[in-house]
Amino acid sequence: MALIVQKFGGSSVANAERVRHVAGIIADNYAEGHDIVVVLSAQGDTTDDLIEKAQELNPRPSKREMDVLLSTGEQQSVALMAMALEAMGLPCISLAAWQVGIQSTSVHSDARIKKIDTERIQSELDQHRIVIVTGFQGVDRNGDVTTLGRGGSDTSAVAIAAALHADLCQIYTDVDGVYTADPRVCPRAKKLDVISYDDMLELSSSGAGVLQMRAVEFARKYQVVIHSRSAFSDAEGTYI
Ligand code: ADP
Ligand code: ASP
Ligand code: MG
C-alpha cells in the first residue's frame, strides 16, 4: 500500500465525460488499497474564461480580486470530482486550500507555498477517504485566497506530496510524458522514459508548460519522485 498524490490538469477534467473517466482512474488506484490524494486544475479553459470575464468589467482589476475569481475554477473541479466519485459509491471529500492549510505568501497571482498543514488530509485518509484538493490555491496570513501562478496546480501537487512524504506524485496531463521538445510544436520530439531534476528544470525554465518550474524546484529540494503521464492513454510516461 502506498500514498499517492495524483494531479489532473484542465484538459483531463474538461467536461463530465472526462471527469468520469478520471474518477475511474482514481477508483482503480483506490481499489488497489492505496491512500489517494487528488489535486485538480480548473476544467478546460475555465481560467482563461474567467480572466476574460474580469476584463469585460475592468482592464486592470486588483490582483487580490483576480485571485478570488480565478480560485473558483479549481473549486468547481474538486466538487464535481467528489460528486462523480460519490456516484460510484466511493468515500471522498473535497477540500479547498484554506481548509487544508496550504499557507502561502501574500503575493497575489504569484504566491509561493510556505507550509502545508497535513493534519486534515491525514485525518481524512485515516478514515479511508479519497481526498480531493484544489490545485493553484493558497491562503495567506490574513486568510485571503491566493493563486500560485499559471500552471500552479503542478506545484500544489508536488508540495502536497512532499508534505505528506508521499511515495509518488503522478502528474496526469494531455501528452504521454515529457518530450525533448513540445510534441505539438515539434513532431519529431522524442518521449523520455526518465529525466533528471536538473534537466527537467532546464526544460521548464525554457517554457515547457508540461511541468511548472516551481514544481520541479520543489521536487528536487524534497526528492519527490514525479511520474508525468497521460490521462488519455495507458502509455508509460516519464519519471522525474
Ligand atoms: P495540464 O492542463 O495538464 O497542466 P498543460 O497544458 O499545462 O497541461 O501542459 C501540457 C502541455 O505541455 C502539452 O499539451 C504540451 O503541448 C506542452 N509541452 C510543452 N513542452 C513540452 C515537453 N517538453 N514535453 C511534453 N509536453 C510539453
Ligand atoms: N488553472 C490554473 C491555470 O490555468 C492552474 C493550473 O492549471 O495549473 O493556470
Ligand atoms: Mg499545466
PDB file of C-alpha atoms and ligand atoms in Angstrom:
ATOM      1  CA  MET A   1       0.000   0.000   0.000  1.00  0.00           C
ATOM      2  CA  ALA A   2       1.329   3.414  -0.950  1.00  0.00           C
ATOM      3  CA  LEU A   3       0.397   7.046  -0.515  1.00  0.00           C
ATOM      4  CA  ILE A   4      -0.028   8.513  -3.971  1.00  0.00           C
ATOM      5  CA  VAL A   5      -0.720  12.108  -4.993  1.00  0.00           C
ATOM      6  CA  GLN A   6      -2.447  12.265  -8.390  1.00  0.00           C
ATOM      7  CA  LYS A   7      -2.784  15.610 -10.159  1.00  0.00           C
ATOM      8  CA  PHE A   8      -5.040  16.057 -13.185  1.00  0.00           C
ATOM      9  CA  GLY A   9      -4.720  19.098 -15.448  1.00  0.00           C
ATOM     10  CA  GLY A  10      -7.503  21.137 -17.037  1.00  0.00           C
ATOM     11  CA  SER A  11      -7.926  19.121 -20.243  1.00  0.00           C
ATOM     12  CA  SER A  12      -8.023  15.888 -18.231  1.00  0.00           C
ATOM     13  CA  VAL A  13     -11.157  17.078 -16.394  1.00  0.00           C
ATOM     14  CA  ALA A  14     -12.595  19.344 -19.118  1.00  0.00           C
ATOM     15  CA  ASN A  15     -16.177  18.017 -19.097  1.00  0.00           C
ATOM     16  CA  ALA A  16     -18.456  15.484 -17.404  1.00  0.00           C
ATOM     17  CA  GLU A  17     -17.202  12.630 -19.571  1.00  0.00           C
ATOM     18  CA  ARG A  18     -13.582  13.456 -18.747  1.00  0.00           C
ATOM     19  CA  VAL A  19     -14.338  13.844 -15.018  1.00  0.00           C
ATOM     20  CA  ARG A  20     -15.999  10.429 -15.037  1.00  0.00           C
ATOM     21  CA  HIS A  21     -13.019   8.914 -16.850  1.00  0.00           C
ATOM     22  CA  VAL A  22     -10.591  10.387 -14.313  1.00  0.00           C
ATOM     23  CA  ALA A  23     -12.819   9.209 -11.463  1.00  0.00           C
ATOM     24  CA  GLY A  24     -12.355   5.709 -12.919  1.00  0.00           C
ATOM     25  CA  ILE A  25      -8.536   6.071 -12.810  1.00  0.00           C
ATOM     26  CA  ILE A  26      -8.750   7.221  -9.185  1.00  0.00           C
ATOM     27  CA  ALA A  27     -11.169   4.402  -8.298  1.00  0.00           C
ATOM     28  CA  ASP A  28      -8.815   1.759  -9.770  1.00  0.00           C
ATOM     29  CA  ASN A  29      -5.906   3.044  -7.656  1.00  0.00           C
ATOM     30  CA  TYR A  30      -8.071   3.243  -4.536  1.00  0.00           C
ATOM     31  CA  ALA A  31      -9.268  -0.337  -5.132  1.00  0.00           C
ATOM     32  CA  GLU A  32      -5.631  -1.470  -5.055  1.00  0.00           C
ATOM     33  CA  GLY A  33      -5.550  -0.297  -1.429  1.00  0.00           C
ATOM     34  CA  HIS A  34      -3.552   2.909  -1.863  1.00  0.00           C
ATOM     35  CA  ASP A  35      -4.133   6.141   0.036  1.00  0.00           C
ATOM     36  CA  ILE A  36      -5.038   8.688  -2.631  1.00  0.00           C
ATOM     37  CA  VAL A  37      -4.795  12.468  -2.597  1.00  0.00           C
ATOM     38  CA  VAL A  38      -6.097  14.041  -5.809  1.00  0.00           C
ATOM     39  CA  VAL A  39      -5.103  17.563  -6.884  1.00  0.00           C
ATOM     40  CA  LEU A  40      -7.150  19.213  -9.625  1.00  0.00           C
ATOM     41  CA  SER A  41      -6.878  22.132 -12.013  1.00  0.00           C
ATOM     42  CA  ALA A  42      -9.825  24.140 -13.276  1.00  0.00           C
ATOM     43  CA  GLN A  43     -11.774  22.462 -16.093  1.00  0.00           C
ATOM     44  CA  GLY A  44     -10.632  23.100 -19.670  1.00  0.00           C
ATOM     45  CA  ASP A  45     -10.388  26.816 -20.473  1.00  0.00           C
ATOM     46  CA  THR A  46     -12.111  27.931 -17.255  1.00  0.00           C
ATOM     47  CA  THR A  47      -9.183  30.029 -16.002  1.00  0.00           C
ATOM     48  CA  ASP A  48      -8.844  31.867 -19.333  1.00  0.00           C
ATOM     49  CA  ASP A  49     -12.617  32.378 -19.496  1.00  0.00           C
ATOM     50  CA  LEU A  50     -12.613  33.907 -16.012  1.00  0.00           C
ATOM     51  CA  ILE A  51      -9.770  36.255 -16.993  1.00  0.00           C
ATOM     52  CA  GLU A  52     -11.875  37.354 -19.971  1.00  0.00           C
ATOM     53  CA  LYS A  53     -14.895  37.959 -17.757  1.00  0.00           C
ATOM     54  CA  ALA A  54     -12.793  40.164 -15.482  1.00  0.00           C
ATOM     55  CA  GLN A  55     -11.513  42.138 -18.479  1.00  0.00           C
ATOM     56  CA  GLU A  56     -15.079  42.911 -19.538  1.00  0.00           C
ATOM     57  CA  LEU A  57     -15.540  44.831 -16.297  1.00  0.00           C
ATOM     58  CA  ASN A  58     -12.115  46.208 -15.520  1.00  0.00           C
ATOM     59  CA  PRO A  59      -8.987  46.206 -17.691  1.00  0.00           C
ATOM     60  CA  ARG A  60      -6.804  46.443 -14.569  1.00  0.00           C
ATOM     61  CA  PRO A  61      -8.507  44.538 -11.755  1.00  0.00           C
ATOM     62  CA  SER A  62      -6.661  44.224  -8.470  1.00  0.00           C
ATOM     63  CA  LYS A  63      -4.649  41.031  -8.131  1.00  0.00           C
ATOM     64  CA  ARG A  64      -6.434  40.229  -4.900  1.00  0.00           C
ATOM     65  CA  GLU A  65      -9.836  40.165  -6.594  1.00  0.00           C
ATOM     66  CA  MET A  66      -8.405  38.229  -9.561  1.00  0.00           C
ATOM     67  CA  ASP A  67      -7.303  35.544  -7.105  1.00  0.00           C
ATOM     68  CA  VAL A  68     -10.773  35.460  -5.544  1.00  0.00           C
ATOM     69  CA  LEU A  69     -12.168  34.931  -9.051  1.00  0.00           C
ATOM     70  CA  LEU A  70      -9.626  32.511 -10.537  1.00  0.00           C
ATOM     71  CA  SER A  71      -9.543  30.271  -7.471  1.00  0.00           C
ATOM     72  CA  THR A  72     -13.207  29.401  -8.118  1.00  0.00           C
ATOM     73  CA  GLY A  73     -12.222  27.342 -11.160  1.00  0.00           C
ATOM     74  CA  GLU A  74     -10.348  24.784  -9.091  1.00  0.00           C
ATOM     75  CA  GLN A  75     -13.133  24.753  -6.520  1.00  0.00           C
ATOM     76  CA  GLN A  76     -15.657  23.726  -9.181  1.00  0.00           C
ATOM     77  CA  SER A  77     -13.389  20.885 -10.258  1.00  0.00           C
ATOM     78  CA  VAL A  78     -12.943  19.360  -6.803  1.00  0.00           C
ATOM     79  CA  ALA A  79     -16.668  19.471  -6.017  1.00  0.00           C
ATOM     80  CA  LEU A  80     -17.573  17.897  -9.367  1.00  0.00           C
ATOM     81  CA  MET A  81     -14.950  15.175  -8.951  1.00  0.00           C
ATOM     82  CA  ALA A  82     -16.234  14.421  -5.448  1.00  0.00           C
ATOM     83  CA  MET A  83     -19.753  14.098  -6.879  1.00  0.00           C
ATOM     84  CA  ALA A  84     -18.522  11.729  -9.602  1.00  0.00           C
ATOM     85  CA  LEU A  85     -16.749   9.555  -7.023  1.00  0.00           C
ATOM     86  CA  GLU A  86     -19.773   9.655  -4.698  1.00  0.00           C
ATOM     87  CA  ALA A  87     -21.903   8.447  -7.617  1.00  0.00           C
ATOM     88  CA  MET A  88     -19.549   5.450  -7.863  1.00  0.00           C
ATOM     89  CA  GLY A  89     -20.088   4.766  -4.162  1.00  0.00           C
ATOM     90  CA  LEU A  90     -16.578   5.808  -3.137  1.00  0.00           C
ATOM     91  CA  PRO A  91     -15.813   7.642   0.119  1.00  0.00           C
ATOM     92  CA  CYS A  92     -14.256  11.011  -0.645  1.00  0.00           C
ATOM     93  CA  ILE A  93     -14.074  14.647   0.382  1.00  0.00           C
ATOM     94  CA  SER A  94     -13.118  17.814  -1.464  1.00  0.00           C
ATOM     95  CA  LEU A  95     -11.009  20.443   0.285  1.00  0.00           C
ATOM     96  CA  ALA A  96     -10.020  23.976  -0.716  1.00  0.00           C
ATOM     97  CA  ALA A  97      -6.589  25.372   0.159  1.00  0.00           C
ATOM     98  CA  TRP A  98      -7.812  27.205   3.249  1.00  0.00           C
ATOM     99  CA  GLN A  99      -9.421  24.027   4.580  1.00  0.00           C
ATOM    100  CA  VAL A 100      -6.205  22.052   4.150  1.00  0.00           C
ATOM    101  CA  GLY A 101      -3.971  24.838   5.312  1.00  0.00           C
ATOM    102  CA  ILE A 102      -1.864  25.485   2.204  1.00  0.00           C
ATOM    103  CA  GLN A 103      -0.130  28.560   3.590  1.00  0.00           C
ATOM    104  CA  SER A 104       1.375  30.926   1.055  1.00  0.00           C
ATOM    105  CA  THR A 105       2.968  34.328   0.734  1.00  0.00           C
ATOM    106  CA  SER A 106       0.620  37.265   0.040  1.00  0.00           C
ATOM    107  CA  VAL A 107       1.903  37.929  -3.489  1.00  0.00           C
ATOM    108  CA  HIS A 108      -1.428  37.711  -5.270  1.00  0.00           C
ATOM    109  CA  SER A 109      -1.347  35.896  -8.655  1.00  0.00           C
ATOM    110  CA  ASP A 110       2.181  34.661  -7.966  1.00  0.00           C
ATOM    111  CA  ALA A 111       2.172  33.394  -4.383  1.00  0.00           C
ATOM    112  CA  ARG A 112       4.644  30.814  -3.106  1.00  0.00           C
ATOM    113  CA  ILE A 113       3.739  27.956  -0.818  1.00  0.00           C
ATOM    114  CA  LYS A 114       5.356  28.427   2.597  1.00  0.00           C
ATOM    115  CA  LYS A 115       3.946  25.491   4.537  1.00  0.00           C
ATOM    116  CA  ILE A 116       1.262  22.850   4.205  1.00  0.00           C
ATOM    117  CA  ASP A 117      -0.584  21.535   7.245  1.00  0.00           C
ATOM    118  CA  THR A 118      -1.047  17.792   6.941  1.00  0.00           C
ATOM    119  CA  GLU A 119      -3.457  17.123   9.843  1.00  0.00           C
ATOM    120  CA  ARG A 120      -6.724  17.500   7.938  1.00  0.00           C
ATOM    121  CA  ILE A 121      -5.618  15.494   4.904  1.00  0.00           C
ATOM    122  CA  GLN A 122      -4.127  12.804   7.124  1.00  0.00           C
ATOM    123  CA  SER A 123      -7.250  12.507   9.239  1.00  0.00           C
ATOM    124  CA  GLU A 124      -9.397  12.105   6.110  1.00  0.00           C
ATOM    125  CA  LEU A 125      -7.003   9.467   4.738  1.00  0.00           C
ATOM    126  CA  ASP A 126      -7.150   7.667   8.088  1.00  0.00           C
ATOM    127  CA  GLN A 127     -10.910   7.414   7.538  1.00  0.00           C
ATOM    128  CA  HIS A 128     -10.175   5.802   4.135  1.00  0.00           C
ATOM    129  CA  ARG A 129     -11.470   8.744   2.148  1.00  0.00           C
ATOM    130  CA  ILE A 130     -10.090   9.842  -1.189  1.00  0.00           C
ATOM    131  CA  VAL A 131      -9.033  13.448  -0.557  1.00  0.00           C
ATOM    132  CA  ILE A 132      -9.539  15.882  -3.450  1.00  0.00           C
ATOM    133  CA  VAL A 133      -7.650  19.161  -3.075  1.00  0.00           C
ATOM    134  CA  THR A 134      -7.815  22.347  -5.165  1.00  0.00           C
ATOM    135  CA  GLY A 135      -4.622  22.992  -7.099  1.00  0.00           C
ATOM    136  CA  PHE A 136      -3.326  26.514  -7.784  1.00  0.00           C
ATOM    137  CA  GLN A 137      -4.688  27.966  -4.493  1.00  0.00           C
ATOM    138  CA  GLY A 138      -3.074  29.077  -1.285  1.00  0.00           C
ATOM    139  CA  VAL A 139      -4.151  31.082   1.724  1.00  0.00           C
ATOM    140  CA  ASP A 140      -2.087  33.919   3.124  1.00  0.00           C
ATOM    141  CA  ARG A 141      -1.563  35.034   6.715  1.00  0.00           C
ATOM    142  CA  ASN A 142      -4.711  37.195   6.577  1.00  0.00           C
ATOM    143  CA  GLY A 143      -6.830  34.246   5.465  1.00  0.00           C
ATOM    144  CA  ASP A 144      -7.100  35.649   1.929  1.00  0.00           C
ATOM    145  CA  VAL A 145      -7.057  33.269  -1.023  1.00  0.00           C
ATOM    146  CA  THR A 146      -4.002  33.477  -3.293  1.00  0.00           C
ATOM    147  CA  THR A 147      -3.041  31.774  -6.533  1.00  0.00           C
ATOM    148  CA  LEU A 148       0.313  30.260  -7.418  1.00  0.00           C
ATOM    149  CA  GLY A 149       0.854  31.482 -10.998  1.00  0.00           C
ATOM    150  CA  ARG A 150      -0.253  29.810 -14.248  1.00  0.00           C
ATOM    151  CA  GLY A 151       0.305  26.089 -14.154  1.00  0.00           C
ATOM    152  CA  GLY A 152       0.450  26.309 -10.367  1.00  0.00           C
ATOM    153  CA  SER A 153      -1.520  23.120  -9.761  1.00  0.00           C
ATOM    154  CA  ASP A 154       1.644  21.161 -10.584  1.00  0.00           C
ATOM    155  CA  THR A 155       3.351  22.915  -7.692  1.00  0.00           C
ATOM    156  CA  SER A 156       0.394  22.269  -5.370  1.00  0.00           C
ATOM    157  CA  ALA A 157       0.629  18.551  -6.128  1.00  0.00           C
ATOM    158  CA  VAL A 158       4.373  18.280  -5.606  1.00  0.00           C
ATOM    159  CA  ALA A 159       4.268  20.388  -2.427  1.00  0.00           C
ATOM    160  CA  ILE A 160       1.445  18.245  -1.003  1.00  0.00           C
ATOM    161  CA  ALA A 161       3.395  15.097  -1.921  1.00  0.00           C
ATOM    162  CA  ALA A 162       6.459  16.497  -0.135  1.00  0.00           C
ATOM    163  CA  ALA A 163       4.494  17.490   2.981  1.00  0.00           C
ATOM    164  CA  LEU A 164       2.838  14.071   3.233  1.00  0.00           C
ATOM    165  CA  HIS A 165       6.041  12.160   2.372  1.00  0.00           C
ATOM    166  CA  ALA A 166       4.064  10.512  -0.434  1.00  0.00           C
ATOM    167  CA  ASP A 167       5.579   7.555  -2.250  1.00  0.00           C
ATOM    168  CA  LEU A 168       4.799   9.018  -5.672  1.00  0.00           C
ATOM    169  CA  CYS A 169       3.421  12.165  -7.296  1.00  0.00           C
ATOM    170  CA  GLN A 170       1.641  11.428 -10.570  1.00  0.00           C
ATOM    171  CA  ILE A 171       1.021  14.395 -12.856  1.00  0.00           C
ATOM    172  CA  TYR A 172      -1.620  13.399 -15.390  1.00  0.00           C
ATOM    173  CA  THR A 173      -1.865  15.571 -18.482  1.00  0.00           C
ATOM    174  CA  ASP A 174      -2.782  15.532 -22.180  1.00  0.00           C
ATOM    175  CA  VAL A 175       0.548  14.214 -23.511  1.00  0.00           C
ATOM    176  CA  ASP A 176       2.088  10.904 -22.545  1.00  0.00           C
ATOM    177  CA  GLY A 177       5.074  12.327 -20.669  1.00  0.00           C
ATOM    178  CA  VAL A 178       7.986  14.693 -21.068  1.00  0.00           C
ATOM    179  CA  TYR A 179       9.443  15.066 -24.564  1.00  0.00           C
ATOM    180  CA  THR A 180      12.725  16.551 -25.742  1.00  0.00           C
ATOM    181  CA  ALA A 181      10.592  19.485 -27.010  1.00  0.00           C
ATOM    182  CA  ASP A 182       6.885  20.350 -27.129  1.00  0.00           C
ATOM    183  CA  PRO A 183       5.442  17.468 -29.199  1.00  0.00           C
ATOM    184  CA  ARG A 184       2.664  19.730 -30.518  1.00  0.00           C
ATOM    185  CA  VAL A 185       5.211  22.127 -31.999  1.00  0.00           C
ATOM    186  CA  CYS A 186       7.958  19.649 -32.821  1.00  0.00           C
ATOM    187  CA  PRO A 187       6.504  16.399 -34.191  1.00  0.00           C
ATOM    188  CA  ARG A 188       9.959  14.781 -34.158  1.00  0.00           C
ATOM    189  CA  ALA A 189      10.424  15.342 -30.419  1.00  0.00           C
ATOM    190  CA  LYS A 190      11.183  12.141 -28.500  1.00  0.00           C
ATOM    191  CA  LYS A 191       9.472  10.985 -25.338  1.00  0.00           C
ATOM    192  CA  LEU A 192      11.817  10.448 -22.410  1.00  0.00           C
ATOM    193  CA  ASP A 193      11.410   7.497 -20.015  1.00  0.00           C
ATOM    194  CA  VAL A 194      13.395   9.236 -17.278  1.00  0.00           C
ATOM    195  CA  ILE A 195      14.742  12.771 -16.839  1.00  0.00           C
ATOM    196  CA  SER A 196      16.831  14.234 -14.010  1.00  0.00           C
ATOM    197  CA  TYR A 197      15.575  17.122 -11.907  1.00  0.00           C
ATOM    198  CA  ASP A 198      18.237  19.399 -13.366  1.00  0.00           C
ATOM    199  CA  ASP A 199      17.392  18.576 -16.976  1.00  0.00           C
ATOM    200  CA  MET A 200      13.660  18.961 -16.264  1.00  0.00           C
ATOM    201  CA  LEU A 201      14.335  22.299 -14.609  1.00  0.00           C
ATOM    202  CA  GLU A 202      16.106  23.429 -17.770  1.00  0.00           C
ATOM    203  CA  LEU A 203      13.130  22.367 -19.930  1.00  0.00           C
ATOM    204  CA  SER A 204      10.591  24.035 -17.607  1.00  0.00           C
ATOM    205  CA  SER A 205      12.588  27.245 -17.345  1.00  0.00           C
ATOM    206  CA  SER A 206      12.757  27.456 -21.131  1.00  0.00           C
ATOM    207  CA  GLY A 207       8.963  27.372 -21.243  1.00  0.00           C
ATOM    208  CA  ALA A 208       7.966  23.687 -21.375  1.00  0.00           C
ATOM    209  CA  GLY A 209       4.473  24.013 -19.894  1.00  0.00           C
ATOM    210  CA  VAL A 210       4.237  20.317 -19.128  1.00  0.00           C
ATOM    211  CA  LEU A 211       5.528  20.982 -15.577  1.00  0.00           C
ATOM    212  CA  GLN A 212       5.612  24.321 -13.790  1.00  0.00           C
ATOM    213  CA  MET A 213       9.189  25.268 -12.908  1.00  0.00           C
ATOM    214  CA  ARG A 214       8.429  25.712  -9.215  1.00  0.00           C
ATOM    215  CA  ALA A 215       7.027  22.189  -9.093  1.00  0.00           C
ATOM    216  CA  VAL A 216      10.351  20.844 -10.334  1.00  0.00           C
ATOM    217  CA  GLU A 217      12.268  23.003  -7.850  1.00  0.00           C
ATOM    218  CA  PHE A 218      10.105  21.627  -5.023  1.00  0.00           C
ATOM    219  CA  ALA A 219      10.575  18.066  -6.255  1.00  0.00           C
ATOM    220  CA  ARG A 220      14.338  18.451  -6.385  1.00  0.00           C
ATOM    221  CA  LYS A 221      14.509  20.048  -2.942  1.00  0.00           C
ATOM    222  CA  TYR A 222      12.338  17.423  -1.244  1.00  0.00           C
ATOM    223  CA  GLN A 223      13.294  14.487  -3.502  1.00  0.00           C
ATOM    224  CA  VAL A 224       9.731  13.872  -4.673  1.00  0.00           C
ATOM    225  CA  VAL A 225       9.517  11.322  -7.490  1.00  0.00           C
ATOM    226  CA  ILE A 226       7.223  12.686 -10.224  1.00  0.00           C
ATOM    227  CA  HIS A 227       5.562  10.477 -12.798  1.00  0.00           C
ATOM    228  CA  SER A 228       4.334  12.571 -15.728  1.00  0.00           C
ATOM    229  CA  ARG A 229       1.777  10.618 -17.755  1.00  0.00           C
ATOM    230  CA  SER A 230      -1.339  10.845 -19.874  1.00  0.00           C
ATOM    231  CA  ALA A 231      -4.889  10.854 -18.521  1.00  0.00           C
ATOM    232  CA  PHE A 232      -5.977   9.822 -22.025  1.00  0.00           C
ATOM    233  CA  SER A 233      -3.909   6.661 -22.518  1.00  0.00           C
ATOM    234  CA  ASP A 234      -2.068   3.935 -20.608  1.00  0.00           C
ATOM    235  CA  ALA A 235       1.316   4.906 -22.096  1.00  0.00           C
ATOM    236  CA  GLU A 236       4.229   4.524 -19.680  1.00  0.00           C
ATOM    237  CA  GLY A 237       5.013   8.217 -19.078  1.00  0.00           C
ATOM    238  CA  THR A 238       8.204   9.835 -17.770  1.00  0.00           C
ATOM    239  CA  TYR A 239       9.820   9.609 -14.324  1.00  0.00           C
ATOM    240  CA  ILE A 240      11.489  12.726 -12.982  1.00  0.00           C
TER     241      ILE A 240
HETATM  242  P1  ADP B   1      -2.260  20.477 -17.885  1.00  0.00           P
HETATM  243  O1  ADP B   1      -3.523  21.199 -18.150  1.00  0.00           O
HETATM  244  O2  ADP B   1      -2.432  19.002 -17.797  1.00  0.00           O
HETATM  245  O3  ADP B   1      -1.477  21.048 -16.742  1.00  0.00           O
HETATM  246  P2  ADP B   1      -0.523  21.858 -19.760  1.00  0.00           P
HETATM  247  O4  ADP B   1      -1.185  22.390 -20.972  1.00  0.00           O
HETATM  248  O5  ADP B   1      -0.201  22.805 -18.666  1.00  0.00           O
HETATM  249  O6  ADP B   1      -1.405  20.639 -19.212  1.00  0.00           O
HETATM  250  O7  ADP B   1       0.831  21.098 -20.145  1.00  0.00           O
HETATM  251  C1  ADP B   1       0.779  20.066 -21.113  1.00  0.00           C
HETATM  252  C2  ADP B   1       1.260  20.616 -22.452  1.00  0.00           C
HETATM  253  O8  ADP B   1       2.624  20.960 -22.340  1.00  0.00           O
HETATM  254  C3  ADP B   1       1.221  19.621 -23.569  1.00  0.00           C
HETATM  255  O9  ADP B   1      -0.028  19.609 -24.216  1.00  0.00           O
HETATM  256  C4  ADP B   1       2.347  20.084 -24.495  1.00  0.00           C
HETATM  257  O10 ADP B   1       1.872  20.761 -25.631  1.00  0.00           O
HETATM  258  C5  ADP B   1       3.126  21.087 -23.652  1.00  0.00           C
HETATM  259  N1  ADP B   1       4.563  20.864 -23.628  1.00  0.00           N
HETATM  260  C6  ADP B   1       5.480  21.846 -23.761  1.00  0.00           C
HETATM  261  N2  ADP B   1       6.717  21.352 -23.717  1.00  0.00           N
HETATM  262  C7  ADP B   1       6.601  20.016 -23.538  1.00  0.00           C
HETATM  263  C8  ADP B   1       7.545  18.949 -23.410  1.00  0.00           C
HETATM  264  N3  ADP B   1       8.878  19.157 -23.462  1.00  0.00           N
HETATM  265  N4  ADP B   1       7.076  17.698 -23.231  1.00  0.00           N
HETATM  266  C9  ADP B   1       5.734  17.473 -23.167  1.00  0.00           C
HETATM  267  N5  ADP B   1       4.800  18.432 -23.301  1.00  0.00           N
HETATM  268  C10 ADP B   1       5.221  19.707 -23.478  1.00  0.00           C
HETATM  269  N1  ASP B   2      -5.954  26.705 -13.589  1.00  0.00           N
HETATM  270  C1  ASP B   2      -4.628  27.277 -13.475  1.00  0.00           C
HETATM  271  C2  ASP B   2      -4.106  27.664 -14.844  1.00  0.00           C
HETATM  272  O1  ASP B   2      -4.836  27.550 -15.823  1.00  0.00           O
HETATM  273  C3  ASP B   2      -3.665  26.392 -12.748  1.00  0.00           C
HETATM  274  C4  ASP B   2      -3.294  25.102 -13.465  1.00  0.00           C
HETATM  275  O2  ASP B   2      -3.975  24.674 -14.378  1.00  0.00           O
HETATM  276  O3  ASP B   2      -2.290  24.514 -13.064  1.00  0.00           O
HETATM  277  O4  ASP B   2      -3.006  28.133 -14.946  1.00  0.00           O
HETATM  278 MG    MG B   3      -0.276  22.721 -16.569  1.00  0.00          MG
END
